[in-house]
């Protein structure tokens, strides 16, 4: 089964457009062709840096995909401060993160809204990166599988097998995000396998086998390679460590070694 892993950097609310260009340039220098043949690499800057980073990627033909961190579910309208999926597509954006736990937590997003956003992204011919993951209390009370299954069913509701096959799910346990306490590779594998079988239930085994499922939460160069040894883990969604070009490149190298 040849799923090409996706290593994506979620910059969150870091880097203005000038810093974003510098970081992307540095990253491109640090990546080898061998690595970017084996794994796909993406950066997800804040909205304000998408145009500049996208122009650099295009102009220099860098082997890096462009992603955004969110979008509005509607195509257009009186939604002050919001950004539509088609606006992102027009900038050459290929991936859009939807339902990140920080948006679920701080902006009150639920599975229904995440589902509408995922549809908007697909409708604009981009790929959603749909985030799911349990909070600490849910893990400690043994409810991880149940919580994540519910999020997957809600966020992907009504999508076709073809649509699901082409998108990305990121399993990000909330307790592992920004804490330095990553899930073990075995724990990540276990929950990601649950996600894959839930997707098989929803839209069939074929689509579930094609779907890429990333792990996210305190991924660093020191744990990326072990995560990449797990059969159901198809790359990583990296926060803090993606802000350092050399560290992010090492994560790519470690994952690529296992993907070849
Ligand atoms: P950290 O890698 O900083 O833990 O963040 C993970 C994350 O939320 C990526 O979307």
XYZ file of N, CA and C and ligand atoms in Angstrom:
790
model
N 0.847 -1.191 0.000
C 0.000 0.000 0.000
C 0.886 1.246 0.000
N 0.790 2.000 -1.069
C 1.723 3.119 -1.181
C 1.048 4.443 -0.837
N 0.963 4.721 0.437
C 0.484 6.043 0.827
C 1.701 6.916 1.061
N 1.764 8.048 0.372
C 2.933 8.921 0.538
C 2.709 9.798 1.770
N 3.564 9.675 2.767
C 3.348 10.454 3.988
C 3.366 11.958 3.706
N 2.634 12.694 4.517
C 2.607 14.161 4.422
C 3.146 14.739 5.733
N 4.242 15.465 5.619
C 4.776 16.172 6.788
C 4.411 17.644 6.612
N 3.504 18.127 7.450
C 3.018 19.498 7.288
C 3.373 20.320 8.517
N 3.843 21.522 8.279
C 4.164 22.445 9.380
C 3.008 23.410 9.589
N 2.417 23.367 10.767
C 1.369 24.316 11.132
C 2.023 25.421 11.951
N 2.193 26.566 11.314
C 2.924 27.660 11.984
C 2.076 28.361 13.043
N 0.767 28.081 13.044
C -0.150 28.752 13.986
C 0.011 30.268 13.851
N -0.103 31.035 14.941
C 0.001 32.494 14.819
C 1.449 32.933 15.043
N 2.323 32.446 14.150
C 3.745 32.805 14.178
C 4.172 33.206 12.777
N 5.105 34.118 12.698
C 5.752 34.543 11.442
C 4.894 35.520 10.625
N 5.443 36.742 10.449
C 4.840 37.645 9.472
C 5.289 37.205 8.079
N 4.866 37.928 7.051
C 5.143 37.411 5.699
C 6.631 37.432 5.368
N 7.373 38.384 5.915
C 8.818 38.438 5.639
C 9.525 37.263 6.320
N 9.179 37.049 7.571
C 9.760 35.909 8.305
C 9.348 34.584 7.668
N 8.120 34.547 7.153
C 7.614 33.326 6.522
C 8.414 32.964 5.277
N 8.739 33.974 4.502
C 9.532 33.749 3.295
C 10.923 33.234 3.681
N 11.520 33.866 4.682
C 12.857 33.425 5.142
C 12.842 31.981 5.600
N 11.834 31.649 6.399
C 11.737 30.288 6.933
C 11.571 29.277 5.796
N 10.767 29.612 4.820
C 10.526 28.690 3.707
C 11.787 28.521 2.856
N 12.492 29.633 2.647
C 13.749 29.551 1.898
C 14.747 28.649 2.611
N 14.857 28.854 3.899
C 15.800 28.065 4.695
C 15.411 26.581 4.676
N 14.131 26.342 4.766
C 13.647 24.967 4.744
C 13.982 24.305 3.403
N 13.738 25.031 2.332
C 14.011 24.468 1.003
C 15.497 24.101 0.872
N 16.359 24.924 1.424
C 17.802 24.636 1.394
C 18.142 23.365 2.165
N 17.414 23.162 3.259
C 17.734 22.043 4.151
C 17.150 20.710 3.671
N 16.211 20.765 2.719
C 15.577 19.530 2.259
C 16.356 18.933 1.098
N 16.418 17.623 1.047
C 17.069 16.994 -0.108
C 16.007 16.431 -1.046
N 16.355 16.332 -2.298
C 15.442 15.806 -3.311
C 14.977 14.392 -2.944
N 15.925 13.620 -2.444
C 15.623 12.249 -2.018
C 14.484 12.224 -0.990
N 14.555 13.185 -0.051
C 13.540 13.235 1.001
C 12.185 13.665 0.453
N 12.200 14.701 -0.390
C 10.905 15.195 -0.875
C 10.321 14.288 -1.956
N 11.124 13.359 -2.473
C 10.545 12.321 -3.325
C 9.796 11.295 -2.476
N 10.328 11.034 -1.302
C 9.750 9.984 -0.453
C 8.550 10.471 0.356
N 8.598 11.717 0.814
C 7.474 12.252 1.593
C 7.077 13.623 1.043
N 5.803 13.930 1.178
C 5.344 15.243 0.749
C 5.527 16.223 1.913
N 5.969 17.427 1.585
C 6.211 18.441 2.622
C 5.287 19.630 2.365
N 4.666 20.127 3.421
C 3.793 21.299 3.278
C 4.058 22.281 4.414
N 3.841 23.556 4.138
C 3.859 24.571 5.203
C 2.503 25.267 5.230
N 2.039 25.547 6.438
C 0.743 26.209 6.627
C 0.952 27.507 7.397
N 1.303 28.585 6.678
C 1.529 29.876 7.331
C 0.197 30.544 7.691
N 0.256 31.615 8.476
C -0.953 32.410 8.703
C -1.439 33.010 7.377
N -2.698 33.423 7.321
C -3.273 33.970 6.084
C -2.398 35.055 5.460
N -1.868 35.932 6.317
C -1.154 37.108 5.799
C 0.150 36.755 5.095
N 0.658 35.548 5.282
C 1.918 35.159 4.643
C 1.693 34.225 3.455
N 0.450 33.843 3.190
C 0.199 32.846 2.139
C 0.658 33.331 0.765
N 0.353 34.584 0.467
C 0.679 35.095 -0.857
C 2.204 35.120 -1.072
N 2.939 35.643 -0.087
C 4.396 35.763 -0.241
C 5.059 34.390 -0.283
N 4.659 33.529 0.618
C 5.261 32.188 0.649
C 4.882 31.427 -0.629
N 3.652 31.589 -1.077
C 3.197 30.923 -2.295
C 3.966 31.404 -3.520
N 4.243 32.690 -3.574
C 4.991 33.253 -4.703
C 6.415 32.714 -4.723
N 7.010 32.594 -3.559
C 8.360 32.011 -3.463
C 8.362 30.553 -3.940
N 7.397 29.783 -3.452
C 7.326 28.358 -3.817
C 7.159 28.206 -5.332
N 6.267 29.022 -5.883
C 6.020 28.980 -7.333
C 7.241 29.414 -8.130
N 7.767 30.557 -7.757
C 8.862 31.168 -8.514
C 10.090 30.279 -8.529
N 10.412 29.703 -7.381
C 11.615 28.874 -7.279
C 11.307 27.384 -7.466
N 10.068 27.081 -7.789
C 9.638 25.687 -7.985
C 10.084 24.798 -6.823
N 9.802 25.238 -5.628
C 10.213 24.479 -4.435
C 9.308 23.263 -4.258
N 9.872 22.142 -3.776
C 9.058 20.929 -3.585
C 8.290 20.982 -2.259
N 7.532 22.061 -2.084
C 6.810 22.293 -0.830
C 5.387 22.703 -1.197
N 4.417 22.052 -0.562
C 3.014 22.413 -0.813
C 2.602 23.519 0.154
N 1.597 24.288 -0.277
C 1.119 25.404 0.541
C -0.197 25.017 1.203
N -0.283 25.274 2.505
C -1.517 24.984 3.242
C -1.969 26.193 4.033
N -3.264 26.250 4.336
C -3.801 27.301 5.203
C -4.312 26.643 6.487
N -4.610 27.475 7.471
C -4.927 26.928 8.798
C -6.413 26.855 9.113
N -7.230 27.463 8.244
C -8.672 27.508 8.513
C -9.353 28.141 7.308
N -10.666 28.050 7.232
C -11.439 28.852 6.275
C -12.872 28.913 6.778
N -13.663 29.748 6.132
C -15.085 29.859 6.475
C -15.872 28.843 5.639
N -16.975 28.313 6.172
C -17.727 27.315 5.396
C -18.500 27.897 4.212
N -18.852 29.177 4.265
C -19.642 29.756 3.170
C -18.735 30.232 2.038
N -19.288 30.291 0.850
C -18.513 30.676 -0.333
C -18.206 32.169 -0.335
N -19.131 32.978 0.175
C -18.942 34.433 0.262
C -20.052 34.991 1.137
N -19.974 36.273 1.444
C -21.076 36.874 2.187
C -20.623 37.851 3.237
N -21.581 38.316 4.036
C -21.320 39.319 5.064
C -20.778 38.625 6.318
N -19.520 38.232 6.253
C -18.866 37.545 7.380
C -17.550 38.261 7.645
N -17.648 39.397 8.315
C -16.499 40.262 8.523
C -15.334 39.511 9.160
N -14.195 39.649 8.532
C -12.982 39.049 9.096
C -12.717 37.634 8.631
N -13.632 37.062 7.853
C -13.468 35.659 7.459
C -12.841 35.530 6.062
N -12.401 34.317 5.747
C -11.715 34.016 4.489
C -12.384 32.780 3.878
N -12.756 32.838 2.609
C -13.427 31.684 1.991
C -12.421 30.709 1.387
N -12.905 29.487 1.165
C -12.046 28.456 0.567
C -11.584 28.874 -0.830
N -12.468 29.466 -1.617
C -12.069 29.814 -2.992
C -10.999 30.909 -3.001
N -11.012 31.792 -2.006
C -9.949 32.807 -1.915
C -8.596 32.132 -1.694
N -8.604 31.086 -0.900
C -7.361 30.349 -0.621
C -6.910 29.594 -1.867
N -7.868 28.964 -2.546
C -7.528 28.203 -3.755
C -6.863 29.115 -4.783
N -7.366 30.326 -4.875
C -6.851 31.293 -5.846
C -5.385 31.656 -5.547
N -4.973 31.477 -4.300
C -3.580 31.769 -3.915
C -2.666 30.557 -4.110
N -3.222 29.488 -4.660
C -2.401 28.295 -4.870
C -2.340 27.388 -3.648
N -3.239 27.620 -2.692
C -3.276 26.769 -1.495
C -3.791 25.380 -1.881
N -3.123 24.331 -1.387
C -3.532 22.956 -1.701
C -4.189 22.244 -0.522
N -3.789 22.633 0.681
C -4.324 21.992 1.888
C -4.921 23.051 2.814
N -6.004 22.704 3.495
C -6.548 23.605 4.516
C -6.834 22.779 5.774
N -6.209 23.172 6.867
C -6.479 22.526 8.155
C -7.887 22.927 8.603
N -8.701 21.962 8.973
C -10.019 22.291 9.543
C -10.199 21.535 10.858
N -10.840 22.196 11.811
C -11.142 21.554 13.085
C -9.943 21.333 13.978
N -8.906 22.181 13.830
C -7.791 22.064 14.765
C -8.313 22.226 16.195
N -7.716 21.529 17.134
C -8.246 21.561 18.509
C -8.212 22.968 19.096
N -7.272 23.806 18.613
C -7.250 25.183 19.125
C -8.474 25.950 18.644
N -8.981 25.612 17.466
C -10.211 26.261 16.986
C -11.436 25.633 17.666
N -11.356 24.332 17.907
C -12.460 23.705 18.644
C -12.545 24.325 20.038
N -11.378 24.577 20.653
C -11.346 25.097 22.022
C -11.639 26.605 22.092
N -10.954 27.404 21.260
C -11.052 28.866 21.418
C -12.151 29.491 20.566
N -12.550 28.802 19.498
C -13.580 29.387 18.631
C -14.854 28.537 18.664
N -14.896 27.584 19.577
C -16.119 26.799 19.776
C -16.552 25.965 18.585
N -15.617 25.529 17.755
C -16.006 24.762 16.571
C -16.422 23.340 16.950
N -17.514 22.887 16.372
C -17.944 21.506 16.617
C -17.846 20.694 15.324
N -18.144 19.398 15.431
C -17.978 18.512 14.270
C -18.833 18.950 13.075
N -20.000 19.500 13.375
C -20.881 19.914 12.283
C -20.248 21.051 11.476
N -19.675 22.006 12.187
C -19.014 23.121 11.493
C -17.757 22.623 10.762
N -17.027 21.739 11.404
C -15.818 21.180 10.773
C -16.205 20.456 9.480
N -17.319 19.746 9.520
C -17.827 19.057 8.334
C -18.157 20.052 7.218
N -18.798 21.161 7.572
C -19.128 22.180 6.553
C -17.849 22.790 5.977
N -16.866 23.001 6.823
C -15.596 23.557 6.330
C -14.891 22.562 5.402
N -14.895 21.305 5.787
C -14.255 20.281 4.950
C -14.923 20.246 3.573
N -16.247 20.347 3.548
C -16.976 20.368 2.261
C -16.601 21.593 1.446
N -16.458 22.735 2.115
C -16.091 23.967 1.397
C -14.710 23.812 0.768
N -13.792 23.210 1.499
C -12.426 23.014 0.996
C -12.449 22.078 -0.218
N -13.176 20.970 -0.091
C -13.282 20.027 -1.206
C -13.949 20.688 -2.411
N -14.937 21.520 -2.140
C -15.657 22.212 -3.202
C -14.774 23.178 -3.977
N -13.706 23.620 -3.335
C -12.766 24.537 -4.004
C -11.550 23.768 -4.523
N -11.679 22.459 -4.626
C -10.613 21.602 -5.192
C -9.318 21.619 -4.396
N -9.449 21.733 -3.097
C -8.268 21.594 -2.217
C -8.525 20.394 -1.296
N -7.497 20.062 -0.516
C -7.629 18.919 0.385
C -7.717 19.395 1.835
N -8.781 19.039 2.543
C -8.824 19.372 3.962
C -7.890 18.472 4.776
N -7.290 19.027 5.804
C -6.608 18.235 6.839
C -7.523 18.318 8.058
N -8.278 17.258 8.289
C -9.318 17.264 9.317
C -8.727 16.781 10.638
N -8.741 17.649 11.640
C -8.094 17.302 12.917
C -9.089 16.717 13.912
N -8.644 15.669 14.583
C -9.417 15.055 15.668
C -8.446 14.729 16.804
N -8.993 14.515 17.978
C -8.119 14.142 19.097
C -8.809 14.361 20.429
N -8.462 13.519 21.389
C -9.110 13.561 22.701
C -8.360 14.485 23.663
N -9.068 15.003 24.657
C -8.403 15.758 25.720
C -7.941 14.772 26.810
N -7.111 15.265 27.710
C -6.490 14.387 28.707
C -7.514 13.602 29.523
N -8.548 14.305 29.952
C -9.550 13.660 30.811
C -10.234 12.497 30.065
N -10.442 12.689 28.771
C -11.066 11.618 27.984
C -10.117 10.426 27.858
N -8.829 10.726 27.668
C -7.853 9.621 27.592
C -7.811 8.867 28.911
N -7.736 9.653 30.011
C -7.575 9.011 31.326
C -8.801 8.205 31.732
N -9.953 8.568 31.181
C -11.135 7.772 31.522
C -11.396 6.685 30.469
N -10.388 6.430 29.624
C -10.481 5.300 28.693
C -11.439 5.527 27.538
N -11.693 6.812 27.199
C -12.679 7.085 26.164
C -12.080 7.565 24.839
N -10.761 7.381 24.684
C -10.099 7.898 23.476
C -10.758 7.408 22.189
N -10.935 6.091 22.066
C -11.463 5.534 20.817
C -12.856 6.076 20.528
N -13.674 6.094 21.565
C -15.062 6.551 21.406
C -15.121 8.027 20.962
N -14.297 8.864 21.591
C -14.287 10.296 21.282
C -13.825 10.524 19.846
N -12.737 9.883 19.496
C -12.149 10.087 18.173
C -13.079 9.533 17.082
N -13.699 8.400 17.364
C -14.669 7.839 16.404
C -15.818 8.815 16.159
N -16.305 9.413 17.224
C -17.409 10.377 17.097
C -16.982 11.584 16.264
N -15.771 12.069 16.505
C -15.281 13.231 15.749
C -15.116 12.885 14.270
N -14.606 11.689 13.998
C -14.409 11.271 12.605
C -15.764 11.151 11.904
N -16.707 10.492 12.551
C -18.035 10.326 11.938
C -18.696 11.672 11.690
N -18.600 12.575 12.675
C -19.245 13.888 12.534
C -18.554 14.757 11.492
N -17.231 14.755 11.508
C -16.487 15.665 10.629
C -16.517 15.214 9.171
N -16.649 13.900 8.960
C -16.633 13.389 7.583
C -18.033 13.011 7.089
N -19.054 13.333 7.861
C -20.424 12.904 7.548
C -20.827 13.300 6.126
N -21.389 12.343 5.408
C -21.953 12.643 4.097
C -20.953 12.763 2.964
N -19.662 12.635 3.250
C -18.665 12.717 2.175
C -18.607 11.380 1.439
N -18.264 11.437 0.162
C -18.179 10.205 -0.623
C -16.839 9.516 -0.368
N -16.751 8.257 -0.765
C -15.500 7.517 -0.630
C -14.362 8.210 -1.358
N -14.637 8.715 -2.553
C -13.592 9.408 -3.319
C -13.117 10.654 -2.593
N -14.053 11.395 -2.023
C -13.673 12.608 -1.301
C -12.802 12.270 -0.088
N -13.208 11.246 0.645
C -12.457 10.876 1.845
C -11.070 10.331 1.472
N -11.014 9.567 0.389
C -9.726 8.986 -0.020
C -8.687 10.072 -0.284
N -9.147 11.231 -0.742
C -8.210 12.290 -1.123
C -7.888 13.266 -0.022
N -8.545 13.157 1.112
C -8.242 14.146 2.157
C -7.255 13.571 3.155
N -6.990 14.341 4.207
C -6.031 13.942 5.228
C -6.719 14.088 6.581
N -6.531 13.112 7.449
C -6.978 13.253 8.836
C -5.734 13.410 9.692
N -5.766 14.340 10.625
C -4.656 14.473 11.574
C -5.159 14.079 12.953
N -4.553 13.034 13.502
C -4.878 12.657 14.883
C -3.943 13.417 15.813
N -4.517 14.363 16.540
C -3.726 15.179 17.457
C -4.322 15.118 18.860
N -3.798 14.243 19.712
C -4.294 14.233 21.086
C -4.004 15.597 21.732
N -5.045 16.202 22.286
C -4.916 17.587 22.744
C -3.853 17.722 23.836
N -3.721 16.703 24.659
C -2.764 16.738 25.767
C -1.316 16.673 25.273
N -1.142 16.326 24.017
C 0.225 16.214 23.471
C 0.650 17.472 22.718
N -0.296 18.389 22.494
C -0.001 19.566 21.671
C 0.726 20.621 22.493
N 1.931 20.950 22.059
C 2.690 22.021 22.695
C 3.167 21.701 24.104
N 3.098 20.443 24.496
C 3.451 20.082 25.872
C 4.805 19.392 25.964
N 5.348 18.986 24.821
C 6.577 18.207 24.846
C 6.320 16.748 25.211
N 5.063 16.429 25.409
C 4.705 15.065 25.793
C 3.933 14.400 24.654
N 4.673 13.864 23.698
C 4.033 13.233 22.540
C 3.429 11.894 22.941
N 2.437 11.459 22.183
C 1.952 10.092 22.350
C 3.089 9.148 21.965
N 3.122 7.966 22.550
C 4.120 6.992 22.090
C 3.716 6.545 20.683
N 4.696 6.045 19.943
C 4.397 5.592 18.582
C 3.327 4.499 18.614
N 3.374 3.635 19.629
C 2.370 2.570 19.731
C 0.970 3.127 19.991
N 0.892 4.133 20.865
C -0.416 4.747 21.140
C -0.957 5.452 19.905
N -0.063 6.151 19.193
C -0.494 6.836 17.968
C -1.010 5.808 16.962
N -0.247 4.743 16.789
C -0.650 3.673 15.857
C -2.016 3.108 16.248
N -2.202 2.849 17.540
C -3.448 2.225 17.998
C -4.658 3.101 17.647
N -4.565 4.387 17.964
C -5.721 5.258 17.725
C -5.906 5.518 16.230
N -4.807 5.636 15.513
C -4.925 5.882 14.064
C -5.533 4.659 13.369
N -5.233 3.470 13.861
C -5.868 2.267 13.309
C -7.374 2.288 13.573
N -7.759 2.793 14.741
C -9.190 2.929 15.053
C -9.838 3.906 14.065
N -9.141 5.008 13.792
C -9.674 5.998 12.847
C -9.848 5.354 11.473
N -8.843 4.582 11.043
C -8.930 3.984 9.713
C -10.103 2.993 9.637
N -10.313 2.240 10.704
C -11.420 1.276 10.612
C -12.763 1.998 10.712
N -12.811 3.126 11.409
C -14.052 3.915 11.440
C -14.364 4.447 10.045
N -13.322 4.899 9.358
C -13.497 5.416 8.001
C -13.926 4.286 7.057
N -13.378 3.099 7.259
C -13.762 1.950 6.433
C -15.252 1.661 6.605
N -15.700 1.774 7.844
C -17.111 1.608 8.173
C -17.988 2.632 7.466
N -17.485 3.846 7.413
C -18.242 4.973 6.854
C -18.319 4.911 5.335
N -17.164 4.724 4.688
C -17.127 4.874 3.225
C -16.466 3.703 2.504
N -16.127 2.649 3.223
C -15.548 1.475 2.565
C -14.050 1.351 2.757
N -13.587 0.116 2.656
C -12.180 -0.195 2.922
C -11.237 0.451 1.908
N -11.668 0.525 0.660
C -10.807 1.083 -0.392
C -10.400 2.513 -0.066
N -11.382 3.329 0.279
C -11.096 4.737 0.610
C -10.273 4.816 1.887
N -10.584 3.950 2.855
C -9.846 3.968 4.124
C -8.376 3.620 3.906
N -8.118 2.731 2.942
C -6.733 2.345 2.653
C -5.962 3.464 1.956
N -6.683 4.301 1.223
C -6.007 5.403 0.520
C -5.805 6.632 1.400
N -6.705 6.818 2.352
C -6.685 7.998 3.223
C -5.369 8.114 3.989
N -4.791 9.304 3.990
C -3.597 9.516 4.816
C -4.002 10.034 6.199
N -3.445 9.433 7.220
C -3.736 9.851 8.594
C -2.421 10.222 9.280
N -2.310 11.495 9.642
C -1.085 11.975 10.295
C -1.223 11.889 11.818
N -0.079 11.909 12.461
C -0.061 12.128 13.911
C 0.437 13.551 14.170
N -0.118 14.217 15.162
C 0.375 15.536 15.570
C 0.363 15.670 17.079
N 1.318 16.434 17.604
C 1.412 16.646 19.053
C 2.826 16.388 19.510
N 3.608 17.502 19.654
C 5.000 17.415 20.122
C 5.877 16.504 19.250
N 5.635 16.560 17.937
C 6.540 15.841 17.021
C 7.845 16.620 16.913
N 8.956 15.892 17.039
C 10.294 16.489 16.950
C 11.164 15.541 16.128
N 12.399 15.986 15.857
C 13.274 15.088 15.089
C 13.585 13.831 15.901
N 13.485 13.930 17.225
C 13.822 12.775 18.060
C 12.727 11.702 18.085
N 11.502 12.035 17.725
C 10.466 10.979 17.738
C 9.823 10.725 16.368
N 10.171 11.552 15.382
C 9.495 11.447 14.076
C 9.761 10.104 13.391
N 11.004 9.649 13.496
C 11.346 8.429 12.762
C 10.627 7.213 13.348
N 10.536 7.163 14.658
C 9.842 6.015 15.255
C 8.352 6.031 14.896
N 7.759 7.220 14.910
C 6.353 7.318 14.502
C 6.178 6.805 13.075
N 7.174 7.108 12.242
C 7.084 6.733 10.821
C 7.235 5.229 10.591
N 7.659 4.494 11.615
C 7.762 3.040 11.442
C 6.390 2.368 11.556
N 5.404 3.106 12.058
C 4.089 2.493 12.311
C 3.259 2.441 11.029
N 2.646 1.297 10.775
C 2.023 1.079 9.463
C 0.885 2.033 9.119
N 0.146 2.513 10.124
C -0.999 3.374 9.815
C -0.685 4.862 9.925
N 0.521 5.209 10.340
C 0.877 6.625 10.534
C 1.476 7.160 9.231
N 0.770 8.105 8.618
C 1.176 8.592 7.291
C 1.701 10.018 7.356
N 2.616 10.252 8.254
C 3.210 11.571 8.325
C 2.837 12.292 9.605
N 3.135 13.581 9.649
C 2.969 14.337 10.883
C 2.460 15.741 10.600
N 1.680 16.257 11.563
C 1.303 17.667 11.564
C 2.107 18.290 12.713
N 3.032 19.154 12.334
C 4.048 19.629 13.278
C 3.799 21.093 13.622
N 3.726 21.409 14.896
C 3.554 22.801 15.308
C 4.899 23.452 15.586
N 5.238 23.563 16.859
C 6.432 24.288 17.289
C 7.695 23.959 16.508
N 7.935 22.676 16.269
C 9.180 22.272 15.614
C 9.226 22.671 14.138
N 8.079 23.099 13.571
C 8.099 23.516 12.162
C 8.569 24.959 12.015
N 8.744 25.651 13.138
C 9.200 27.050 13.080
C 10.718 27.141 12.986
N 11.392 26.013 13.105
C 12.840 25.938 12.987
C 13.143 25.094 11.743
N 13.686 25.732 10.717
C 13.856 25.058 9.425
C 14.694 23.790 9.549
N 15.783 23.856 10.313
C 16.670 22.687 10.410
C 15.990 21.532 11.137
N 15.294 21.870 12.211
C 14.588 20.835 12.967
C 13.471 20.214 12.120
N 12.742 21.043 11.418
C 11.659 20.535 10.571
C 12.229 19.646 9.459
N 13.350 20.075 8.891
C 13.975 19.272 7.832
C 14.433 17.910 8.376
N 14.899 17.893 9.622
C 15.306 16.616 10.227
C 14.096 15.683 10.420
N 12.955 16.278 10.739
C 11.728 15.482 10.864
C 11.388 14.857 9.503
N 11.529 15.662 8.458
C 11.262 15.162 7.103
C 12.242 14.032 6.763
N 13.524 14.249 7.055
C 14.538 13.237 6.745
C 14.267 11.931 7.473
N 13.939 12.022 8.746
C 13.673 10.811 9.537
C 12.475 10.061 8.986
N 11.428 10.797 8.632
C 10.229 10.147 8.094
C 10.517 9.552 6.729
N 11.294 10.278 5.925
C 11.607 9.807 4.566
C 12.407 8.512 4.609
N 13.316 8.416 5.580
C 14.137 7.208 5.694
C 13.229 5.980 5.812
N 12.147 6.120 6.563
C 11.244 4.984 6.774
C 10.289 4.775 5.619
N 10.075 5.838 4.839
C 9.085 5.743 3.758
C 9.675 5.155 2.484
N 11.002 5.181 2.379
C 11.631 4.711 1.137
C 11.591 3.210 0.997
P 3.142 20.991 18.547
O 3.935 20.261 17.507
O 3.703 22.347 18.877
O 2.839 20.143 19.737
O 1.711 21.328 17.849
C 1.024 20.308 17.224
C -0.104 20.903 16.472
O -1.055 21.389 17.034
C -0.008 20.908 15.000
O -1.218 21.268 14.428
